[in-house]
């Protein structure tokens, strides 16, 4: 495919008219050459973006069961509301009297998120889940420093945590104490008791965890950490498993982040924009970016405001009952697919999951040489986006499947048949090592692609 510059057909490219506001920048910040922009007509521009879209697989193309990422359908009404001028054409610095609607949207969403999460305050600043983790850990740091307890420099992270958890802990200057999961996929209580101490700053836990399991010992876990003087952080990126059923605040968590771009209706996967609001209990509120002992800003103004508007529209259009039923259907769909696949594939856990589940292809690999990677690539030829591969790390040859609540039974049944068919074809000796064959880009050498990316092909 060509780049937009190669499509240059000599068309006029004065895209931007004269600006109504003028501001004289210091010369050292000014361009000395004209900005190079492609000269493309509107028609060529449309073709360019349509081709890009055609070469990409998204939730609008088909089933996209990418575990943990919640690639679900996002109702168009939310886009429509976010595009209203009063939301999309405003500036945070314009007179407050002209933006009271936007301010109300922020306040309402914060209030609803507090209610959904069981927290006392919320900040909308973080632009992503990992950004929220970063902010949440800074709250922990500020809390301990305020109590002259700065020796608490260790964060306990179970091995079933999302990869961003240990990364955020390192970014905020903490040391990580990794604890293994017990055989049943839950946090190992004895190992947790051994791990906590006077140097424990806190615990980061994903619940439901990345095996798709709800940790039934959660109250015991948060209590152990609190008794040791630590704080508890919930990675609540995937609220679609528990909305209206259980709240992180009631599980004993002090801090939580939630990914609006997963559960609360913003398309994602292309690099943004996202939003990872953080909620906390009242004793930590003063350290939030807006609080009187603020840890400082992590983003300009109010975060990615239009993502917040979509979330507000999603929450208000579904209402309490709708949110509850979204979670119930997410869990039902995952259990349905898991039970239908469990005859052929080995699943992890005791037979029930939350919104996602993990299968291991270890046996298939040893019997046929087809590993999780080849199986996932072969799914692409059947029009299904592969599930999350090789994650969580504690399960060999893992595929992590999240059907989401927005898929119909018919779509799930079709997908189940495709999974079974591929399994049987692998067993019958079909070579899938070079799959996919029918996609725009065939199997890539992933190491070379990472080291020497050719972004135009
Ligand atoms: C997606 C996800 C994150 C990270 O969110 P980003 O917005 O990608 O930074 C963290 N934890 C869990 C459990 C997730 O699913």
Short mmCIF file of C-alpha atoms and ligand atoms in Angstrom, two decimals:
data_model
loop_
_atom_site.label_atom_id
_atom_site.label_comp_id
_atom_site.label_asym_id
_atom_site.label_seq_id
_atom_site.Cartn_x
_atom_site.Cartn_y
_atom_site.Cartn_z
CA UNK A 1 0.00 0.00 0.00
CA UNK A 2 1.18 3.53 -0.67
CA UNK A 3 1.75 6.21 1.92
CA UNK A 4 -0.28 9.39 1.86
CA UNK A 5 2.78 11.23 0.48
CA UNK A 6 3.00 8.81 -2.46
CA UNK A 7 -0.62 9.66 -3.24
CA UNK A 8 0.33 13.30 -3.74
CA UNK A 9 -1.51 14.33 -6.91
CA UNK A 10 -0.55 17.94 -6.85
CA UNK A 11 -3.79 19.08 -5.27
CA UNK A 12 -3.96 22.24 -3.22
CA UNK A 13 -2.92 21.49 0.35
CA UNK A 14 -3.75 24.64 2.26
CA UNK A 15 -5.76 22.68 4.79
CA UNK A 16 -5.70 25.25 7.51
CA UNK A 17 -7.26 28.62 7.11
CA UNK A 18 -6.07 31.74 8.89
CA UNK A 19 -6.28 31.23 12.64
CA UNK A 20 -8.66 33.55 14.49
CA UNK A 21 -6.32 33.74 17.44
CA UNK A 22 -2.79 34.95 16.99
CA UNK A 23 0.12 34.46 19.29
CA UNK A 24 3.68 35.42 18.60
CA UNK A 25 6.02 32.54 19.33
CA UNK A 26 9.66 33.06 20.06
CA UNK A 27 11.57 32.72 16.79
CA UNK A 28 13.49 29.70 17.97
CA UNK A 29 10.22 27.74 18.04
CA UNK A 30 9.17 28.78 14.55
CA UNK A 31 9.62 26.77 11.36
CA UNK A 32 12.03 28.14 8.84
CA UNK A 33 10.61 25.95 6.08
CA UNK A 34 7.04 25.39 5.13
CA UNK A 35 5.52 22.24 6.69
CA UNK A 36 5.64 19.40 4.18
CA UNK A 37 2.11 18.17 3.63
CA UNK A 38 0.89 15.85 0.90
CA UNK A 39 -1.13 17.45 -1.87
CA UNK A 40 -4.05 15.10 -2.16
CA UNK A 41 -7.55 15.73 -3.32
CA UNK A 42 -10.48 14.80 -1.10
CA UNK A 43 -11.19 11.74 -3.25
CA UNK A 44 -7.65 10.38 -2.90
CA UNK A 45 -7.75 11.10 0.80
CA UNK A 46 -10.93 9.02 1.17
CA UNK A 47 -9.36 6.18 -0.80
CA UNK A 48 -6.28 6.27 1.38
CA UNK A 49 -8.16 5.94 4.64
CA UNK A 50 -10.62 3.40 3.25
CA UNK A 51 -7.73 1.23 2.13
CA UNK A 52 -6.09 1.55 5.53
CA UNK A 53 -9.36 0.49 7.16
CA UNK A 54 -9.78 -2.39 4.70
CA UNK A 55 -6.35 -3.71 5.59
CA UNK A 56 -7.07 -3.61 9.28
CA UNK A 57 -9.16 -5.97 11.36
CA UNK A 58 -11.47 -4.35 13.88
CA UNK A 59 -14.54 -5.15 15.90
CA UNK A 60 -16.61 -3.85 12.98
CA UNK A 61 -15.21 -6.67 10.81
CA UNK A 62 -15.98 -9.60 13.04
CA UNK A 63 -15.37 -11.57 16.23
CA UNK A 64 -12.48 -10.15 18.26
CA UNK A 65 -12.10 -12.18 21.47
CA UNK A 66 -8.86 -10.52 22.61
CA UNK A 67 -8.75 -11.44 26.32
CA UNK A 68 -8.22 -8.60 28.79
CA UNK A 69 -8.60 -5.99 26.04
CA UNK A 70 -12.41 -6.10 25.83
CA UNK A 71 -12.82 -5.48 22.12
CA UNK A 72 -16.57 -5.04 22.11
CA UNK A 73 -19.07 -3.10 20.09
CA UNK A 74 -19.34 0.53 21.17
CA UNK A 75 -22.81 1.98 20.68
CA UNK A 76 -22.77 4.80 18.11
CA UNK A 77 -25.02 7.01 20.25
CA UNK A 78 -21.99 7.64 22.48
CA UNK A 79 -19.97 8.94 19.53
CA UNK A 80 -22.86 11.13 18.50
CA UNK A 81 -23.14 12.71 21.93
CA UNK A 82 -19.37 13.24 22.21
CA UNK A 83 -19.44 15.01 18.83
CA UNK A 84 -21.93 17.64 20.04
CA UNK A 85 -20.39 21.07 19.66
CA UNK A 86 -20.82 21.92 23.32
CA UNK A 87 -18.48 19.05 24.12
CA UNK A 88 -16.17 18.85 21.13
CA UNK A 89 -15.56 22.52 20.29
CA UNK A 90 -14.64 23.93 23.67
CA UNK A 91 -11.37 24.84 25.33
CA UNK A 92 -10.58 24.28 29.00
CA UNK A 93 -9.47 27.91 29.37
CA UNK A 94 -12.60 29.54 28.02
CA UNK A 95 -14.79 31.33 30.60
CA UNK A 96 -16.33 28.88 33.06
CA UNK A 97 -19.76 30.38 32.46
CA UNK A 98 -19.60 28.98 28.90
CA UNK A 99 -18.56 25.44 29.85
CA UNK A 100 -20.86 24.57 32.72
CA UNK A 101 -22.35 21.67 30.75
CA UNK A 102 -18.94 20.09 30.34
CA UNK A 103 -18.20 20.63 34.02
CA UNK A 104 -21.47 18.95 34.90
CA UNK A 105 -20.58 15.99 32.66
CA UNK A 106 -17.28 15.60 34.52
CA UNK A 107 -18.95 15.82 37.92
CA UNK A 108 -21.69 13.38 36.97
CA UNK A 109 -19.28 10.82 35.56
CA UNK A 110 -17.06 11.10 38.65
CA UNK A 111 -20.08 10.55 40.88
CA UNK A 112 -21.25 7.51 38.90
CA UNK A 113 -17.77 6.01 38.83
CA UNK A 114 -17.49 6.43 42.62
CA UNK A 115 -20.77 4.56 42.95
CA UNK A 116 -19.81 1.78 40.51
CA UNK A 117 -16.35 1.32 42.05
CA UNK A 118 -17.29 1.84 45.72
CA UNK A 119 -14.86 4.75 46.10
CA UNK A 120 -15.11 8.27 47.57
CA UNK A 121 -13.25 10.34 44.97
CA UNK A 122 -12.26 9.98 41.35
CA UNK A 123 -9.84 11.78 39.06
CA UNK A 124 -10.32 11.63 35.30
CA UNK A 125 -6.78 12.77 34.46
CA UNK A 126 -5.01 9.53 33.48
CA UNK A 127 -5.06 8.85 29.73
CA UNK A 128 -4.83 5.04 29.98
CA UNK A 129 -4.96 2.15 32.39
CA UNK A 130 -1.20 2.05 32.94
CA UNK A 131 -1.24 5.82 33.45
CA UNK A 132 -3.86 5.30 36.17
CA UNK A 133 -1.66 2.68 37.82
CA UNK A 134 1.19 5.18 37.81
CA UNK A 135 -1.00 7.79 39.50
CA UNK A 136 -2.41 5.27 42.00
CA UNK A 137 1.06 4.21 43.06
CA UNK A 138 2.06 7.85 43.52
CA UNK A 139 -0.90 8.15 45.91
CA UNK A 140 0.55 5.25 47.91
CA UNK A 141 3.95 6.91 47.94
CA UNK A 142 2.51 10.24 49.11
CA UNK A 143 0.50 8.53 51.86
CA UNK A 144 3.49 6.68 53.30
CA UNK A 145 5.77 9.72 52.98
CA UNK A 146 3.21 11.84 54.85
CA UNK A 147 3.31 9.36 57.71
CA UNK A 148 7.13 9.37 57.76
CA UNK A 149 7.00 5.78 56.68
CA UNK A 150 8.95 6.10 53.43
CA UNK A 151 10.88 2.90 54.11
CA UNK A 152 7.85 1.16 52.65
CA UNK A 153 9.24 0.68 49.16
CA UNK A 154 7.92 -2.71 48.07
CA UNK A 155 4.86 -3.51 46.02
CA UNK A 156 3.52 -7.05 46.08
CA UNK A 157 2.35 -8.23 42.66
CA UNK A 158 0.93 -11.72 42.11
CA UNK A 159 2.26 -13.57 39.05
CA UNK A 160 -1.19 -13.50 37.46
CA UNK A 161 -1.09 -9.67 37.28
CA UNK A 162 -1.43 -7.73 34.04
CA UNK A 163 2.02 -6.87 32.67
CA UNK A 164 1.52 -3.16 33.24
CA UNK A 165 1.33 -3.64 37.04
CA UNK A 166 5.00 -4.49 37.68
CA UNK A 167 6.02 -1.98 35.00
CA UNK A 168 4.11 0.85 36.74
CA UNK A 169 5.59 -0.13 40.11
CA UNK A 170 9.10 0.14 38.69
CA UNK A 171 8.27 3.45 36.97
CA UNK A 172 7.23 4.92 40.33
CA UNK A 173 10.43 3.74 42.01
CA UNK A 174 9.11 0.78 43.96
CA UNK A 175 10.65 -2.67 44.23
CA UNK A 176 8.51 -5.59 43.22
CA UNK A 177 7.82 -8.65 45.29
CA UNK A 178 6.33 -11.29 43.02
CA UNK A 179 4.16 -13.95 44.62
CA UNK A 180 3.10 -17.12 42.84
CA UNK A 181 -0.52 -18.14 42.42
CA UNK A 182 -1.85 -21.19 44.20
CA UNK A 183 -2.83 -24.24 42.11
CA UNK A 184 -6.41 -23.05 41.79
CA UNK A 185 -5.29 -19.75 40.22
CA UNK A 186 -6.03 -17.72 43.38
CA UNK A 187 -3.47 -15.64 45.27
CA UNK A 188 -1.46 -17.94 47.52
CA UNK A 189 -2.44 -16.73 51.01
CA UNK A 190 0.56 -18.30 52.77
CA UNK A 191 2.96 -16.73 50.28
CA UNK A 192 1.23 -13.37 50.76
CA UNK A 193 1.60 -13.62 54.54
CA UNK A 194 5.30 -14.35 54.10
CA UNK A 195 5.71 -11.44 51.70
CA UNK A 196 4.15 -8.63 53.75
CA UNK A 197 6.19 -6.70 56.28
CA UNK A 198 7.34 -3.28 57.42
CA UNK A 199 8.67 -2.55 53.96
CA UNK A 200 5.34 -3.26 52.22
CA UNK A 201 4.00 -0.15 50.51
CA UNK A 202 1.07 -2.04 49.07
CA UNK A 203 -0.39 -4.75 46.90
CA UNK A 204 -1.53 -4.52 43.28
CA UNK A 205 -4.13 -7.07 42.34
CA UNK A 206 -6.17 -7.65 39.22
CA UNK A 207 -9.54 -9.01 40.22
CA UNK A 208 -10.93 -10.85 38.33
CA UNK A 209 -7.37 -11.89 37.54
CA UNK A 210 -5.83 -12.58 34.16
CA UNK A 211 -6.96 -16.21 34.31
CA UNK A 212 -10.51 -14.83 34.30
CA UNK A 213 -11.02 -15.95 37.89
CA UNK A 214 -12.48 -13.96 40.77
CA UNK A 215 -10.23 -14.29 43.79
CA UNK A 216 -12.60 -15.64 46.42
CA UNK A 217 -10.13 -14.79 49.22
CA UNK A 218 -10.17 -11.12 48.35
CA UNK A 219 -11.37 -9.88 51.77
CA UNK A 220 -8.70 -11.95 53.51
CA UNK A 221 -6.06 -10.66 51.06
CA UNK A 222 -6.82 -6.96 51.52
CA UNK A 223 -7.01 -7.48 55.29
CA UNK A 224 -3.56 -9.11 55.43
CA UNK A 225 -2.03 -6.18 53.53
CA UNK A 226 -3.81 -3.56 55.66
CA UNK A 227 -2.77 -5.27 58.92
CA UNK A 228 0.83 -5.08 57.69
CA UNK A 229 0.44 -1.32 57.14
CA UNK A 230 0.25 -1.47 53.35
CA UNK A 231 -2.36 -0.12 50.94
CA UNK A 232 -4.34 -2.08 48.37
CA UNK A 233 -4.60 -1.25 44.66
CA UNK A 234 -7.14 -2.85 42.40
CA UNK A 235 -6.40 -3.08 38.70
CA UNK A 236 -10.01 -2.62 37.69
CA UNK A 237 -9.43 -2.26 33.95
CA UNK A 238 -12.03 -4.93 33.28
CA UNK A 239 -15.10 -3.75 35.16
CA UNK A 240 -17.31 -5.42 32.58
CA UNK A 241 -17.01 -8.59 34.66
CA UNK A 242 -18.49 -7.19 37.85
CA UNK A 243 -20.44 -3.96 37.28
CA UNK A 244 -23.45 -3.82 39.54
CA UNK A 245 -22.44 -7.10 41.21
CA UNK A 246 -19.33 -6.32 43.23
CA UNK A 247 -17.33 -3.16 43.93
CA UNK A 248 -13.57 -2.91 44.45
CA UNK A 249 -14.21 -0.55 47.38
CA UNK A 250 -16.25 -3.24 49.14
CA UNK A 251 -13.48 -5.78 48.56
CA UNK A 252 -11.16 -3.75 50.76
CA UNK A 253 -9.31 -1.88 48.02
CA UNK A 254 -8.12 1.66 48.74
CA UNK A 255 -7.36 2.63 45.14
CA UNK A 256 -8.64 1.43 41.78
CA UNK A 257 -8.31 2.40 38.15
CA UNK A 258 -10.83 1.60 35.46
CA UNK A 259 -10.35 1.65 31.70
CA UNK A 260 -13.15 3.71 30.17
CA UNK A 261 -11.82 2.60 26.76
CA UNK A 262 -12.59 -1.03 27.55
CA UNK A 263 -15.69 -1.30 29.67
CA UNK A 264 -17.31 2.08 29.07
CA UNK A 265 -17.50 2.41 25.35
CA UNK A 266 -14.58 3.93 23.52
CA UNK A 267 -13.10 2.12 20.53
CA UNK A 268 -9.50 1.28 21.25
CA UNK A 269 -6.58 -0.74 20.04
CA UNK A 270 -5.24 1.81 17.59
CA UNK A 271 -3.28 3.70 20.17
CA UNK A 272 -5.83 5.95 21.78
CA UNK A 273 -7.28 8.12 22.99
CA UNK A 274 -8.05 6.27 26.19
CA UNK A 275 -8.95 7.15 29.73
CA UNK A 276 -8.01 5.43 32.99
CA UNK A 277 -9.73 7.27 35.85
CA UNK A 278 -8.52 6.49 39.36
CA UNK A 279 -10.81 6.21 42.35
CA UNK A 280 -9.71 6.20 45.96
CA UNK A 281 -11.05 6.12 49.50
CA UNK A 282 -11.52 9.46 51.30
CA UNK A 283 -8.31 9.23 53.32
CA UNK A 284 -6.34 9.43 50.06
CA UNK A 285 -8.46 12.05 48.26
CA UNK A 286 -6.22 14.94 49.25
CA UNK A 287 -3.31 13.45 47.28
CA UNK A 288 -5.25 13.29 43.99
CA UNK A 289 -4.13 15.79 41.29
CA UNK A 290 -7.04 18.07 42.28
CA UNK A 291 -6.52 17.60 46.06
CA UNK A 292 -4.89 20.01 48.54
CA UNK A 293 -1.77 17.79 48.98
CA UNK A 294 -1.69 16.96 45.28
CA UNK A 295 0.87 14.55 43.87
CA UNK A 296 0.79 16.89 40.84
CA UNK A 297 -0.77 16.66 37.44
CA UNK A 298 -0.34 13.65 35.20
CA UNK A 299 -2.16 15.18 32.22
CA UNK A 300 -3.24 18.60 31.06
CA UNK A 301 -6.59 19.88 32.30
CA UNK A 302 -9.25 17.19 32.71
CA UNK A 303 -7.79 14.20 30.85
CA UNK A 304 -9.27 12.92 27.60
CA UNK A 305 -12.58 14.65 28.08
CA UNK A 306 -14.48 13.22 25.09
CA UNK A 307 -13.74 9.67 26.24
CA UNK A 308 -15.31 10.68 29.54
CA UNK A 309 -18.38 12.01 27.71
CA UNK A 310 -18.81 8.68 25.91
CA UNK A 311 -18.54 6.83 29.22
CA UNK A 312 -21.13 9.09 30.79
CA UNK A 313 -23.48 8.53 27.86
CA UNK A 314 -22.89 4.76 28.08
CA UNK A 315 -23.60 4.69 31.83
CA UNK A 316 -26.70 6.87 31.65
CA UNK A 317 -28.15 5.11 28.61
CA UNK A 318 -27.75 1.68 30.22
CA UNK A 319 -28.68 2.70 33.76
CA UNK A 320 -28.12 0.49 36.82
CA UNK A 321 -29.99 -2.47 35.39
CA UNK A 322 -28.30 -2.18 32.01
CA UNK A 323 -24.80 -2.11 33.51
CA UNK A 324 -25.62 -5.12 35.65
CA UNK A 325 -26.95 -7.04 32.69
CA UNK A 326 -23.92 -6.08 30.55
CA UNK A 327 -21.72 -7.77 33.16
CA UNK A 328 -24.01 -10.74 33.53
CA UNK A 329 -24.02 -11.33 29.77
CA UNK A 330 -20.23 -10.88 29.54
CA UNK A 331 -19.80 -13.61 32.16
CA UNK A 332 -22.50 -15.81 30.64
CA UNK A 333 -20.99 -15.57 27.14
CA UNK A 334 -17.52 -16.44 28.42
CA UNK A 335 -18.83 -19.44 30.35
CA UNK A 336 -20.87 -20.57 27.34
CA UNK A 337 -17.87 -20.53 25.00
CA UNK A 338 -15.63 -22.11 27.65
CA UNK A 339 -18.02 -24.97 28.31
CA UNK A 340 -18.43 -25.65 24.58
CA UNK A 341 -14.65 -25.68 24.01
CA UNK A 342 -13.69 -27.60 27.14
CA UNK A 343 -14.31 -30.96 25.45
CA UNK A 344 -11.40 -30.39 23.09
CA UNK A 345 -9.28 -27.77 24.76
CA UNK A 346 -7.86 -27.82 28.26
CA UNK A 347 -9.20 -24.86 30.27
CA UNK A 348 -7.73 -23.27 33.38
CA UNK A 349 -9.70 -23.06 36.65
CA UNK A 350 -12.44 -25.07 38.28
CA UNK A 351 -14.99 -24.96 35.49
CA UNK A 352 -16.39 -21.44 35.84
CA UNK A 353 -14.87 -18.16 34.75
CA UNK A 354 -15.74 -14.48 34.85
CA UNK A 355 -15.69 -12.43 31.61
CA UNK A 356 -12.78 -14.33 30.06
CA UNK A 357 -11.02 -17.67 30.26
CA UNK A 358 -7.73 -19.26 29.36
CA UNK A 359 -7.12 -22.40 27.35
CA UNK A 360 -3.78 -24.14 26.93
CA UNK A 361 -2.73 -25.76 23.66
CA UNK A 362 0.17 -27.61 25.22
CA UNK A 363 -1.29 -31.03 24.43
CA UNK A 364 -2.13 -30.09 20.84
CA UNK A 365 1.42 -28.80 20.41
CA UNK A 366 3.01 -31.99 21.70
CA UNK A 367 0.73 -34.15 19.57
CA UNK A 368 0.78 -32.19 16.31
CA UNK A 369 3.48 -29.51 16.51
CA UNK A 370 0.80 -26.81 16.13
CA UNK A 371 1.37 -24.32 18.94
CA UNK A 372 -0.79 -21.48 20.22
CA UNK A 373 0.85 -19.04 17.78
CA UNK A 374 0.09 -21.10 14.68
CA UNK A 375 -3.43 -21.83 15.89
CA UNK A 376 -4.02 -18.11 16.48
CA UNK A 377 -2.68 -17.23 13.02
CA UNK A 378 -4.90 -19.88 11.43
CA UNK A 379 -7.92 -18.24 13.11
CA UNK A 380 -7.16 -15.11 11.07
CA UNK A 381 -7.77 -17.04 7.85
CA UNK A 382 -11.20 -17.95 9.22
CA UNK A 383 -12.11 -14.31 9.84
CA UNK A 384 -11.59 -14.30 13.60
CA UNK A 385 -9.15 -12.06 15.38
CA UNK A 386 -6.90 -14.27 17.55
CA UNK A 387 -7.36 -14.27 21.30
CA UNK A 388 -4.55 -12.88 23.45
CA UNK A 389 -1.58 -15.22 23.04
CA UNK A 390 0.96 -16.51 25.54
CA UNK A 391 -0.63 -14.57 28.38
CA UNK A 392 -0.86 -15.00 31.29
CA UNK A 393 2.75 -16.13 31.42
CA UNK A 394 1.99 -18.78 34.02
CA UNK A 395 0.04 -20.89 31.51
CA UNK A 396 2.05 -22.59 28.72
CA UNK A 397 0.72 -22.22 25.15
CA UNK A 398 -2.05 -19.99 26.47
CA UNK A 399 -4.90 -18.42 24.53
CA UNK A 400 -6.98 -15.98 26.56
CA UNK A 401 -10.50 -15.65 25.22
CA UNK A 402 -12.93 -12.81 26.00
CA UNK A 403 -16.11 -13.02 23.90
CA UNK A 404 -17.63 -9.85 25.52
CA UNK A 405 -21.29 -9.08 26.13
CA UNK A 406 -22.00 -7.58 22.73
CA UNK A 407 -21.81 -10.83 20.74
CA UNK A 408 -24.94 -12.80 19.92
CA UNK A 409 -25.36 -16.53 20.60
CA UNK A 410 -25.27 -17.10 16.84
CA UNK A 411 -21.90 -15.38 16.52
CA UNK A 412 -20.53 -17.34 19.49
CA UNK A 413 -21.80 -20.62 18.03
CA UNK A 414 -20.12 -19.85 14.70
CA UNK A 415 -16.84 -19.04 16.46
CA UNK A 416 -17.03 -22.21 18.57
CA UNK A 417 -17.42 -24.28 15.39
CA UNK A 418 -14.38 -22.57 13.84
CA UNK A 419 -12.26 -23.28 16.93
CA UNK A 420 -13.36 -26.94 16.87
CA UNK A 421 -12.84 -27.28 13.13
CA UNK A 422 -9.31 -25.86 13.32
CA UNK A 423 -8.52 -28.15 16.23
CA UNK A 424 -9.66 -31.18 14.27
CA UNK A 425 -7.76 -30.08 11.17
CA UNK A 426 -4.59 -29.66 13.25
CA UNK A 427 -5.12 -33.13 14.68
CA UNK A 428 -5.59 -34.48 11.17
CA UNK A 429 -2.17 -33.18 10.25
CA UNK A 430 -2.89 -29.87 8.51
CA UNK A 431 0.18 -27.68 8.44
CA UNK A 432 -0.60 -24.32 9.97
CA UNK A 433 2.96 -23.13 10.36
CA UNK A 434 2.63 -20.60 7.58
CA UNK A 435 -0.84 -19.31 8.45
CA UNK A 436 -2.38 -16.85 7.82
CA UNK A 437 -2.52 -17.09 4.05
CA UNK A 438 -5.61 -15.08 3.20
CA UNK A 439 -4.84 -11.85 5.05
CA UNK A 440 -3.29 -8.70 3.63
CA UNK A 441 -0.03 -9.40 5.46
CA UNK A 442 0.96 -13.05 5.87
CA UNK A 443 2.99 -14.50 8.74
CA UNK A 444 5.58 -11.98 9.84
CA UNK A 445 8.90 -12.67 11.41
CA UNK A 446 8.05 -11.08 14.73
CA UNK A 447 11.62 -10.57 15.89
CA UNK A 448 12.60 -8.89 12.62
CA UNK A 449 9.36 -6.90 12.61
CA UNK A 450 10.16 -5.53 16.07
CA UNK A 451 13.86 -4.83 15.38
CA UNK A 452 13.56 -3.53 11.80
CA UNK A 453 10.02 -2.34 11.37
CA UNK A 454 8.95 -1.54 7.81
CA UNK A 455 5.85 0.47 8.51
CA UNK A 456 4.85 0.77 4.89
CA UNK A 457 4.39 -2.39 2.88
C1 LIG B 1 -5.71 -3.18 29.45
C2 LIG B 1 -5.31 -3.44 30.83
C3 LIG B 1 -4.39 -2.60 31.48
C4 LIG B 1 -3.65 -1.46 30.79
O1 LIG B 1 -4.47 -0.51 30.23
P1 LIG B 1 -3.91 0.51 29.11
O2 LIG B 1 -5.01 1.45 28.87
O3 LIG B 1 -3.56 -0.34 27.93
O4 LIG B 1 -2.69 1.16 29.67
C5 LIG B 1 -4.08 -2.87 32.81
N1 LIG B 1 -4.64 -3.92 33.44
C6 LIG B 1 -5.52 -4.75 32.85
C7 LIG B 1 -6.11 -5.87 33.63
C8 LIG B 1 -5.88 -4.54 31.53
O5 LIG B 1 -6.75 -5.37 30.94
#
